[in-house]
Amino acid sequence: MQQNESSDTLHARLTFSDIGLARQLFGDHHRHLRKIGRLVGVEIDARGNTVSVRGDAISVQLAQNILKQLYGLIKDGYPVYANDIEHAVRVLSEDHRFDLKNIFLDTVYINAQKRPITPKSPTQKKYIEAIRARDMVFGIGPAGTGKTYLAMAMAVDALTKGLVRRIILTRPAVEAGEALGFLPGDLAEKVDPYLRPLYDALHDMVRFEKAAALLEQGIIEVAPLAFMRGRTLNEAFVILDEAQNTTSEQMKMFLTRIGFSSKTVVTGDVTQTDLPEGRLSGLVEAREILQGIDGIQFVFFSKADVVRHRLVQDIIEAYERLEDRKKLQEDRADSTGDGDPEFSSS
């Protein structure tokens, strides 16, 4: 590595020993390098197996760290994809000491497209380690953080390895502005739209034909939460998704269904409940009363763990700012006594 420093910019060169691996790192037509440059805010050029990085000192050092660590992943056999670049930039921007191998090389499952499913952030790593070690795990945080997707991968992996005999995927069917009674079809057809995201995740893990056969045999079951009542779920990997939409009674019912040799993962976003106003979310209550019980672990995700399109993280931040403004306005109204005139005293 060579560095030439001026008063405003740092110019560094990195030479990689294997030109074939370097080309994988650079991407087709250097698209990976361009993406790193855009995200970090540096100029990156490559010639042969040498990369030139120019920009402010902190950004250049970050880009060098990203390039070195991604090259190390490729040397260890990890195929770096375009979305891995964003995750690497995000993780190392927050903590330059972090070792990407601790995350990316922990393969959870190889999906139907023959791509490895791995954690993409320290919190995701903590989440899958919790699922391995605990009988019951709660994953709480915003949409797009991989809560359900990783739980599904862990479930299919457990089934494949013979650790469980079946997978049960469930969601509460909440009438979010719609009345189920007015939807067409029988009960199964009415609740199917609420369960469709679980089918989508399943089909990303397992070839469609195999998934259909497992569903037909009852080895994998996708059902609304109400269908869990009165059952005992032994030797099963059970995932309750969208748990913020459970009532207190439904959550208690579900959690007490768990039988021997079973593993349970509960996921949800407490900021996006569709319950009627005044109804306490079962997930919120569980978060308050179940922490500290041996065998149960809570893992909390944040917008920094979002693994969908970059815009998803920006959208979450925009809504958080809106909520902060609303809360500030409410606090000001309370402090000045300017409430709803319908309830003001004369």
mmCIF file of C-alpha atoms in Angstrom:
data_model
loop_
_atom_site.group_PDB
_atom_site.id
_atom_site.type_symbol
_atom_site.label_atom_id
_atom_site.label_comp_id
_atom_site.label_asym_id
_atom_site.label_seq_id
_atom_site.Cartn_x
_atom_site.Cartn_y
_atom_site.Cartn_z
ATOM 1 C CA MET A 1 0.000 0.000 0.000
ATOM 2 C CA GLN A 2 1.255 3.465 -0.911
ATOM 3 C CA GLN A 3 -0.096 6.794 0.323
ATOM 4 C CA ASN A 4 0.448 10.304 -0.991
ATOM 5 C CA GLU A 5 -1.033 13.019 1.201
ATOM 6 C CA SER A 6 -1.772 16.658 0.426
ATOM 7 C CA SER A 7 -3.357 19.340 2.572
ATOM 8 C CA ASP A 8 -6.886 18.464 1.388
ATOM 9 C CA THR A 9 -6.855 14.908 0.087
ATOM 10 C CA LEU A 10 -5.302 11.521 0.691
ATOM 11 C CA HIS A 11 -4.283 9.362 -2.271
ATOM 12 C CA ALA A 12 -3.775 5.666 -1.468
ATOM 13 C CA ARG A 13 -2.999 2.598 -3.570
ATOM 14 C CA LEU A 14 -3.853 -1.001 -2.756
ATOM 15 C CA THR A 15 -2.410 -3.959 -4.686
ATOM 16 C CA PHE A 16 -4.098 -7.357 -4.355
ATOM 17 C CA SER A 17 -2.006 -10.490 -4.820
ATOM 18 C CA ASP A 18 -4.506 -12.536 -6.855
ATOM 19 C CA ILE A 19 -5.774 -10.736 -9.949
ATOM 20 C CA GLY A 20 -8.644 -13.213 -10.394
ATOM 21 C CA LEU A 21 -9.970 -12.570 -6.892
ATOM 22 C CA ALA A 22 -9.375 -8.855 -7.376
ATOM 23 C CA ARG A 23 -11.634 -8.894 -10.430
ATOM 24 C CA GLN A 24 -14.376 -10.516 -8.346
ATOM 25 C CA LEU A 25 -13.927 -7.746 -5.795
ATOM 26 C CA PHE A 26 -14.068 -5.034 -8.455
ATOM 27 C CA GLY A 27 -17.251 -6.463 -10.036
ATOM 28 C CA ASP A 28 -18.297 -6.444 -13.691
ATOM 29 C CA HIS A 29 -17.083 -3.216 -15.292
ATOM 30 C CA HIS A 30 -15.878 -2.162 -11.797
ATOM 31 C CA ARG A 31 -19.449 -1.715 -10.562
ATOM 32 C CA HIS A 32 -18.525 -2.749 -7.008
ATOM 33 C CA LEU A 33 -15.769 -0.158 -6.895
ATOM 34 C CA ARG A 34 -18.079 2.533 -8.210
ATOM 35 C CA LYS A 35 -20.641 1.649 -5.559
ATOM 36 C CA ILE A 36 -18.067 1.812 -2.760
ATOM 37 C CA GLY A 37 -16.827 5.131 -4.078
ATOM 38 C CA ARG A 38 -20.345 6.571 -4.214
ATOM 39 C CA LEU A 39 -21.344 5.344 -0.746
ATOM 40 C CA VAL A 40 -18.114 6.375 0.979
ATOM 41 C CA GLY A 41 -17.531 9.581 -0.982
ATOM 42 C CA VAL A 42 -14.180 8.817 -2.599
ATOM 43 C CA GLU A 43 -12.795 8.409 -6.111
ATOM 44 C CA ILE A 44 -11.751 4.829 -6.898
ATOM 45 C CA ASP A 45 -9.908 3.688 -10.007
ATOM 46 C CA ALA A 46 -8.412 0.305 -10.823
ATOM 47 C CA ARG A 47 -5.738 -0.875 -13.188
ATOM 48 C CA GLY A 48 -4.853 -4.546 -13.217
ATOM 49 C CA ASN A 49 -4.887 -5.703 -9.619
ATOM 50 C CA THR A 50 -4.134 -2.246 -8.159
ATOM 51 C CA VAL A 51 -6.751 0.148 -6.805
ATOM 52 C CA SER A 52 -6.255 3.884 -6.397
ATOM 53 C CA VAL A 53 -8.393 5.674 -3.793
ATOM 54 C CA ARG A 54 -8.575 9.472 -3.471
ATOM 55 C CA GLY A 55 -10.546 11.629 -1.027
ATOM 56 C CA ASP A 56 -10.459 13.012 2.487
ATOM 57 C CA ALA A 57 -8.329 11.008 4.914
ATOM 58 C CA ILE A 58 -11.158 9.437 6.941
ATOM 59 C CA SER A 59 -13.107 8.370 3.845
ATOM 60 C CA VAL A 60 -10.027 6.924 2.151
ATOM 61 C CA GLN A 61 -9.163 4.888 5.252
ATOM 62 C CA LEU A 62 -12.754 3.608 5.397
ATOM 63 C CA ALA A 63 -12.674 2.624 1.712
ATOM 64 C CA GLN A 64 -9.358 0.816 2.206
ATOM 65 C CA ASN A 65 -10.778 -1.111 5.161
ATOM 66 C CA ILE A 66 -13.858 -2.104 3.144
ATOM 67 C CA LEU A 67 -11.785 -3.243 0.163
ATOM 68 C CA LYS A 68 -9.364 -5.264 2.284
ATOM 69 C CA GLN A 69 -12.106 -7.003 4.236
ATOM 70 C CA LEU A 70 -14.219 -7.786 1.162
ATOM 71 C CA TYR A 71 -11.124 -9.204 -0.549
ATOM 72 C CA GLY A 72 -10.549 -11.381 2.520
ATOM 73 C CA LEU A 73 -14.113 -12.690 2.269
ATOM 74 C CA ILE A 74 -13.634 -13.589 -1.387
ATOM 75 C CA LYS A 75 -10.363 -15.382 -0.550
ATOM 76 C CA ASP A 76 -12.319 -17.471 1.965
ATOM 77 C CA GLY A 77 -14.866 -18.446 -0.683
ATOM 78 C CA TYR A 78 -17.652 -15.970 0.033
ATOM 79 C CA PRO A 79 -19.271 -14.656 -3.183
ATOM 80 C CA VAL A 80 -19.666 -10.904 -2.668
ATOM 81 C CA TYR A 81 -22.912 -9.563 -4.167
ATOM 82 C CA ALA A 82 -23.877 -5.967 -4.875
ATOM 83 C CA ASN A 83 -26.070 -5.694 -1.768
ATOM 84 C CA ASP A 84 -23.188 -6.969 0.383
ATOM 85 C CA ILE A 85 -21.328 -3.772 -0.498
ATOM 86 C CA GLU A 86 -23.986 -1.621 1.205
ATOM 87 C CA HIS A 87 -23.987 -3.828 4.295
ATOM 88 C CA ALA A 88 -20.184 -3.736 4.525
ATOM 89 C CA VAL A 89 -20.120 0.057 4.205
ATOM 90 C CA ARG A 90 -22.804 0.433 6.873
ATOM 91 C CA VAL A 91 -21.147 -1.919 9.383
ATOM 92 C CA LEU A 92 -17.608 -0.551 8.983
ATOM 93 C CA SER A 93 -18.807 3.067 8.947
ATOM 94 C CA GLU A 94 -20.248 2.494 12.419
ATOM 95 C CA ASP A 95 -17.236 0.561 13.749
ATOM 96 C CA HIS A 96 -14.049 0.321 11.683
ATOM 97 C CA ARG A 97 -12.722 -2.378 14.037
ATOM 98 C CA PHE A 98 -15.451 -4.837 13.137
ATOM 99 C CA ASP A 99 -14.418 -8.024 11.308
ATOM 100 C CA LEU A 100 -16.845 -8.737 8.450
ATOM 101 C CA LYS A 101 -15.908 -12.415 8.508
ATOM 102 C CA ASN A 102 -17.645 -12.764 11.867
ATOM 103 C CA ILE A 103 -20.912 -11.891 10.105
ATOM 104 C CA PHE A 104 -20.751 -12.838 6.444
ATOM 105 C CA LEU A 105 -19.110 -16.259 6.846
ATOM 106 C CA ASP A 106 -21.800 -17.489 9.239
ATOM 107 C CA THR A 107 -23.958 -19.246 6.645
ATOM 108 C CA VAL A 108 -27.442 -19.929 7.952
ATOM 109 C CA TYR A 109 -28.806 -21.729 4.903
ATOM 110 C CA ILE A 110 -28.338 -22.080 1.132
ATOM 111 C CA ASN A 111 -31.597 -20.962 -0.487
ATOM 112 C CA ALA A 112 -33.438 -22.210 -3.560
ATOM 113 C CA GLN A 113 -31.315 -19.953 -5.789
ATOM 114 C CA LYS A 114 -28.135 -21.558 -4.351
ATOM 115 C CA ARG A 115 -27.194 -18.321 -2.610
ATOM 116 C CA PRO A 116 -25.976 -18.390 0.993
ATOM 117 C CA ILE A 117 -28.223 -16.703 3.523
ATOM 118 C CA THR A 118 -26.011 -14.992 6.081
ATOM 119 C CA PRO A 119 -26.404 -12.238 8.675
ATOM 120 C CA LYS A 120 -25.688 -8.753 7.344
ATOM 121 C CA SER A 121 -25.258 -6.796 10.567
ATOM 122 C CA PRO A 122 -24.023 -7.389 14.124
ATOM 123 C CA THR A 123 -27.631 -7.473 15.366
ATOM 124 C CA GLN A 124 -28.592 -10.103 12.789
ATOM 125 C CA LYS A 125 -25.575 -12.146 13.912
ATOM 126 C CA LYS A 126 -26.734 -11.847 17.533
ATOM 127 C CA TYR A 127 -30.250 -12.881 16.433
ATOM 128 C CA ILE A 128 -29.238 -16.136 14.744
ATOM 129 C CA GLU A 129 -26.924 -16.998 17.631
ATOM 130 C CA ALA A 130 -29.844 -16.463 20.015
ATOM 131 C CA ILE A 131 -32.068 -18.746 17.913
ATOM 132 C CA ARG A 132 -29.406 -21.453 18.007
ATOM 133 C CA ALA A 133 -28.961 -21.181 21.769
ATOM 134 C CA ARG A 134 -32.470 -20.447 23.095
ATOM 135 C CA ASP A 135 -35.837 -22.208 22.929
ATOM 136 C CA MET A 136 -37.708 -18.917 22.505
ATOM 137 C CA VAL A 137 -36.490 -15.725 20.829
ATOM 138 C CA PHE A 138 -38.279 -12.424 20.248
ATOM 139 C CA GLY A 139 -37.044 -10.334 17.325
ATOM 140 C CA ILE A 140 -38.399 -6.791 17.636
ATOM 141 C CA GLY A 141 -37.702 -3.935 15.255
ATOM 142 C CA PRO A 142 -38.674 -2.115 12.054
ATOM 143 C CA ALA A 143 -39.599 -3.655 8.732
ATOM 144 C CA GLY A 144 -36.802 -4.810 6.461
ATOM 145 C CA THR A 145 -34.381 -5.909 9.188
ATOM 146 C CA GLY A 146 -34.566 -9.603 8.274
ATOM 147 C CA LYS A 147 -36.389 -10.765 11.401
ATOM 148 C CA THR A 148 -38.796 -13.151 9.670
ATOM 149 C CA TYR A 149 -36.517 -14.039 6.744
ATOM 150 C CA LEU A 150 -33.652 -15.213 8.951
ATOM 151 C CA ALA A 151 -36.047 -17.058 11.266
ATOM 152 C CA MET A 152 -37.476 -18.840 8.216
ATOM 153 C CA ALA A 153 -33.976 -19.787 7.049
ATOM 154 C CA MET A 154 -33.132 -21.143 10.492
ATOM 155 C CA ALA A 155 -36.392 -23.137 10.502
ATOM 156 C CA VAL A 156 -35.773 -24.734 7.105
ATOM 157 C CA ASP A 157 -32.190 -25.489 8.107
ATOM 158 C CA ALA A 158 -33.381 -27.164 11.325
ATOM 159 C CA LEU A 159 -35.890 -29.259 9.356
ATOM 160 C CA THR A 160 -33.258 -30.250 6.790
ATOM 161 C CA LYS A 161 -30.882 -31.364 9.559
ATOM 162 C CA GLY A 162 -33.612 -33.353 11.336
ATOM 163 C CA LEU A 163 -33.559 -31.148 14.424
ATOM 164 C CA VAL A 164 -37.351 -30.691 14.184
ATOM 165 C CA ARG A 165 -40.099 -32.705 12.494
ATOM 166 C CA ARG A 166 -42.163 -29.805 11.208
ATOM 167 C CA ILE A 167 -42.324 -26.052 10.701
ATOM 168 C CA ILE A 168 -45.336 -23.992 11.715
ATOM 169 C CA LEU A 169 -45.675 -20.439 10.391
ATOM 170 C CA THR A 170 -48.429 -18.264 11.767
ATOM 171 C CA ARG A 171 -49.700 -14.704 11.782
ATOM 172 C CA PRO A 172 -52.649 -12.928 13.374
ATOM 173 C CA ALA A 173 -55.312 -12.027 10.799
ATOM 174 C CA VAL A 174 -56.120 -8.460 11.769
ATOM 175 C CA GLU A 175 -58.913 -6.522 10.086
ATOM 176 C CA ALA A 176 -56.709 -3.555 9.203
ATOM 177 C CA GLY A 177 -59.442 -1.261 7.946
ATOM 178 C CA GLU A 178 -61.264 -4.166 6.320
ATOM 179 C CA ALA A 179 -63.911 -6.578 7.542
ATOM 180 C CA LEU A 180 -63.095 -10.235 6.900
ATOM 181 C CA GLY A 181 -66.759 -11.034 6.601
ATOM 182 C CA PHE A 182 -67.061 -8.920 3.471
ATOM 183 C CA LEU A 183 -64.094 -10.516 1.721
ATOM 184 C CA PRO A 184 -64.983 -13.168 -0.897
ATOM 185 C CA GLY A 185 -64.490 -16.902 -0.381
ATOM 186 C CA ASP A 186 -64.424 -19.314 2.543
ATOM 187 C CA LEU A 187 -62.429 -18.769 5.723
ATOM 188 C CA ALA A 188 -59.181 -20.097 4.251
ATOM 189 C CA GLU A 189 -59.516 -17.799 1.249
ATOM 190 C CA LYS A 190 -60.318 -14.822 3.485
ATOM 191 C CA VAL A 191 -57.181 -15.186 5.627
ATOM 192 C CA ASP A 192 -54.838 -16.233 2.809
ATOM 193 C CA PRO A 193 -53.790 -12.637 1.939
ATOM 194 C CA TYR A 194 -52.601 -12.143 5.513
ATOM 195 C CA LEU A 195 -50.387 -15.248 5.233
ATOM 196 C CA ARG A 196 -49.023 -14.569 1.738
ATOM 197 C CA PRO A 197 -45.745 -12.947 2.973
ATOM 198 C CA LEU A 198 -44.915 -16.179 4.811
ATOM 199 C CA TYR A 199 -45.417 -18.191 1.613
ATOM 200 C CA ASP A 200 -43.215 -15.719 -0.267
ATOM 201 C CA ALA A 201 -40.353 -16.153 2.212
ATOM 202 C CA LEU A 202 -40.786 -19.939 2.181
ATOM 203 C CA HIS A 203 -40.582 -20.120 -1.609
ATOM 204 C CA ASP A 204 -37.355 -18.124 -1.513
ATOM 205 C CA MET A 205 -35.870 -20.817 0.743
ATOM 206 C CA VAL A 206 -37.193 -23.956 -0.940
ATOM 207 C CA ARG A 207 -37.981 -24.819 -4.556
ATOM 208 C CA PHE A 208 -41.671 -24.340 -5.275
ATOM 209 C CA GLU A 209 -42.318 -28.035 -5.997
ATOM 210 C CA LYS A 210 -40.609 -29.166 -2.791
ATOM 211 C CA ALA A 211 -42.383 -26.500 -0.724
ATOM 212 C CA ALA A 212 -45.733 -27.590 -2.185
ATOM 213 C CA ALA A 213 -45.012 -31.216 -1.263
ATOM 214 C CA LEU A 214 -44.006 -30.290 2.303
ATOM 215 C CA LEU A 215 -47.162 -28.198 2.688
ATOM 216 C CA GLU A 216 -49.301 -31.033 1.298
ATOM 217 C CA GLN A 217 -47.758 -33.503 3.775
ATOM 218 C CA GLY A 218 -48.254 -31.112 6.693
ATOM 219 C CA ILE A 219 -44.513 -31.004 7.405
ATOM 220 C CA ILE A 220 -44.749 -27.249 6.832
ATOM 221 C CA GLU A 221 -47.936 -25.561 7.987
ATOM 222 C CA VAL A 222 -48.970 -21.958 7.343
ATOM 223 C CA ALA A 223 -52.005 -20.944 9.373
ATOM 224 C CA PRO A 224 -53.635 -17.945 11.065
ATOM 225 C CA LEU A 225 -52.934 -17.583 14.765
ATOM 226 C CA ALA A 226 -56.509 -18.475 15.732
ATOM 227 C CA PHE A 227 -55.870 -22.012 14.447
ATOM 228 C CA MET A 228 -53.236 -22.559 17.149
ATOM 229 C CA ARG A 229 -55.772 -22.626 19.974
ATOM 230 C CA GLY A 230 -56.009 -25.939 21.813
ATOM 231 C CA ARG A 231 -52.880 -27.427 20.233
ATOM 232 C CA THR A 232 -49.547 -28.574 21.686
ATOM 233 C CA LEU A 233 -46.638 -28.062 19.306
ATOM 234 C CA ASN A 234 -43.959 -30.699 19.924
ATOM 235 C CA GLU A 235 -40.757 -31.171 17.884
ATOM 236 C CA ALA A 236 -41.578 -28.092 15.827
ATOM 237 C CA PHE A 237 -39.955 -24.850 14.760
ATOM 238 C CA VAL A 238 -42.705 -22.277 15.235
ATOM 239 C CA ILE A 239 -42.593 -18.711 13.897
ATOM 240 C CA LEU A 240 -45.156 -16.098 14.915
ATOM 241 C CA ASP A 241 -44.870 -13.158 12.529
ATOM 242 C CA GLU A 242 -46.397 -9.665 12.869
ATOM 243 C CA ALA A 243 -46.786 -10.332 16.596
ATOM 244 C CA GLN A 244 -47.468 -6.659 17.328
ATOM 245 C CA ASN A 245 -50.995 -7.383 16.076
ATOM 246 C CA THR A 246 -51.700 -10.012 18.723
ATOM 247 C CA THR A 247 -53.811 -9.161 21.716
ATOM 248 C CA SER A 248 -52.582 -9.990 25.206
ATOM 249 C CA GLU A 249 -54.869 -13.037 25.262
ATOM 250 C CA GLN A 250 -53.672 -14.282 21.867
ATOM 251 C CA MET A 251 -50.009 -13.962 22.828
ATOM 252 C CA LYS A 252 -50.531 -15.888 26.062
ATOM 253 C CA MET A 253 -52.452 -18.570 24.138
ATOM 254 C CA PHE A 254 -49.677 -18.897 21.561
ATOM 255 C CA LEU A 255 -46.748 -18.978 23.972
ATOM 256 C CA THR A 256 -48.391 -21.698 26.053
ATOM 257 C CA ARG A 257 -48.792 -23.968 22.990
ATOM 258 C CA ILE A 258 -45.068 -24.711 22.893
ATOM 259 C CA GLY A 259 -44.230 -28.357 23.525
ATOM 260 C CA PHE A 260 -41.121 -30.490 23.979
ATOM 261 C CA SER A 261 -38.129 -30.262 21.628
ATOM 262 C CA SER A 262 -39.584 -27.162 19.992
ATOM 263 C CA LYS A 263 -38.117 -23.794 19.124
ATOM 264 C CA THR A 264 -40.128 -20.592 18.868
ATOM 265 C CA VAL A 265 -39.351 -17.279 17.206
ATOM 266 C CA VAL A 266 -41.691 -14.297 17.625
ATOM 267 C CA THR A 267 -41.196 -11.287 15.350
ATOM 268 C CA GLY A 268 -42.837 -7.896 15.162
ATOM 269 C CA ASP A 269 -42.575 -4.128 15.018
ATOM 270 C CA VAL A 270 -44.197 -2.473 18.028
ATOM 271 C CA THR A 271 -44.477 0.830 16.117
ATOM 272 C CA GLN A 272 -46.819 -0.624 13.479
ATOM 273 C CA THR A 273 -49.754 -2.186 15.277
ATOM 274 C CA ASP A 274 -53.110 -2.551 13.503
ATOM 275 C CA LEU A 275 -55.033 -3.320 16.687
ATOM 276 C CA PRO A 276 -58.074 -1.190 17.541
ATOM 277 C CA GLU A 277 -57.295 1.896 19.576
ATOM 278 C CA GLY A 278 -57.043 1.100 23.264
ATOM 279 C CA ARG A 279 -56.075 -2.576 22.819
ATOM 280 C CA LEU A 280 -52.690 -3.491 24.304
ATOM 281 C CA SER A 281 -50.381 -5.323 21.925
ATOM 282 C CA GLY A 282 -49.443 -8.781 23.146
ATOM 283 C CA LEU A 283 -45.908 -8.200 21.895
ATOM 284 C CA VAL A 284 -45.556 -5.018 23.949
ATOM 285 C CA GLU A 285 -46.811 -6.822 27.042
ATOM 286 C CA ALA A 286 -44.512 -9.810 26.451
ATOM 287 C CA ARG A 287 -41.546 -7.463 26.117
ATOM 288 C CA GLU A 288 -42.387 -6.018 29.527
ATOM 289 C CA ILE A 289 -43.030 -9.218 31.495
ATOM 290 C CA LEU A 290 -40.915 -12.006 29.925
ATOM 291 C CA GLN A 291 -37.424 -10.500 29.867
ATOM 292 C CA GLY A 292 -35.128 -12.217 32.324
ATOM 293 C CA ILE A 293 -36.749 -15.656 32.035
ATOM 294 C CA ASP A 294 -34.115 -18.316 31.422
ATOM 295 C CA GLY A 295 -34.425 -19.739 27.903
ATOM 296 C CA ILE A 296 -36.058 -16.611 26.443
ATOM 297 C CA GLN A 297 -34.038 -13.919 24.674
ATOM 298 C CA PHE A 298 -35.094 -10.592 23.170
ATOM 299 C CA VAL A 299 -33.145 -9.145 20.249
ATOM 300 C CA PHE A 300 -33.885 -5.546 19.293
ATOM 301 C CA PHE A 301 -33.278 -4.325 15.751
ATOM 302 C CA SER A 302 -32.957 -0.719 14.587
ATOM 303 C CA LYS A 303 -33.065 1.092 11.261
ATOM 304 C CA ALA A 304 -29.309 0.458 10.982
ATOM 305 C CA ASP A 305 -30.157 -3.238 10.445
ATOM 306 C CA VAL A 306 -32.443 -2.663 7.459
ATOM 307 C CA VAL A 307 -31.337 -4.976 4.639
ATOM 308 C CA ARG A 308 -33.836 -3.964 1.982
ATOM 309 C CA HIS A 309 -33.455 -1.162 -0.531
ATOM 310 C CA ARG A 310 -31.588 1.872 0.858
ATOM 311 C CA LEU A 311 -34.826 3.887 0.552
ATOM 312 C CA VAL A 312 -36.438 1.706 3.241
ATOM 313 C CA GLN A 313 -33.984 3.016 5.823
ATOM 314 C CA ASP A 314 -34.554 6.587 4.636
ATOM 315 C CA ILE A 315 -38.335 6.124 4.855
ATOM 316 C CA ILE A 316 -38.085 4.747 8.402
ATOM 317 C CA GLU A 317 -35.967 7.747 9.423
ATOM 318 C CA ALA A 318 -38.482 10.159 7.838
ATOM 319 C CA TYR A 319 -41.360 8.639 9.815
ATOM 320 C CA GLU A 320 -39.286 8.715 13.005
ATOM 321 C CA ARG A 321 -38.722 12.440 12.491
ATOM 322 C CA LEU A 322 -42.463 12.878 11.959
ATOM 323 C CA GLU A 323 -43.226 11.041 15.204
ATOM 324 C CA ASP A 324 -40.648 13.173 17.039
ATOM 325 C CA ARG A 325 -42.311 16.358 15.728
ATOM 326 C CA LYS A 326 -45.752 15.116 16.767
ATOM 327 C CA LYS A 327 -44.515 14.255 20.245
ATOM 328 C CA LEU A 328 -42.847 17.664 20.566
ATOM 329 C CA GLN A 329 -46.088 19.390 19.546
ATOM 330 C CA GLU A 330 -48.078 17.308 22.048
ATOM 331 C CA ASP A 331 -45.612 18.119 24.821
ATOM 332 C CA ARG A 332 -45.824 21.815 24.027
ATOM 333 C CA ALA A 333 -49.625 21.659 24.001
ATOM 334 C CA ASP A 334 -49.635 19.910 27.384
ATOM 335 C CA SER A 335 -47.237 22.440 28.887
ATOM 336 C CA THR A 336 -49.293 25.420 27.703
ATOM 337 C CA GLY A 337 -52.661 23.855 28.450
ATOM 338 C CA ASP A 338 -53.785 24.174 24.835
ATOM 339 C CA GLY A 339 -55.607 20.883 24.490
ATOM 340 C CA ASP A 340 -58.723 19.979 22.534
ATOM 341 C CA PRO A 341 -61.218 22.854 22.995
ATOM 342 C CA GLU A 342 -64.008 20.270 23.380
ATOM 343 C CA PHE A 343 -62.415 19.219 26.662
ATOM 344 C CA SER A 344 -61.132 22.584 27.899
ATOM 345 C CA SER A 345 -62.694 24.027 31.034
ATOM 346 C CA SER A 346 -64.372 27.406 31.039
#
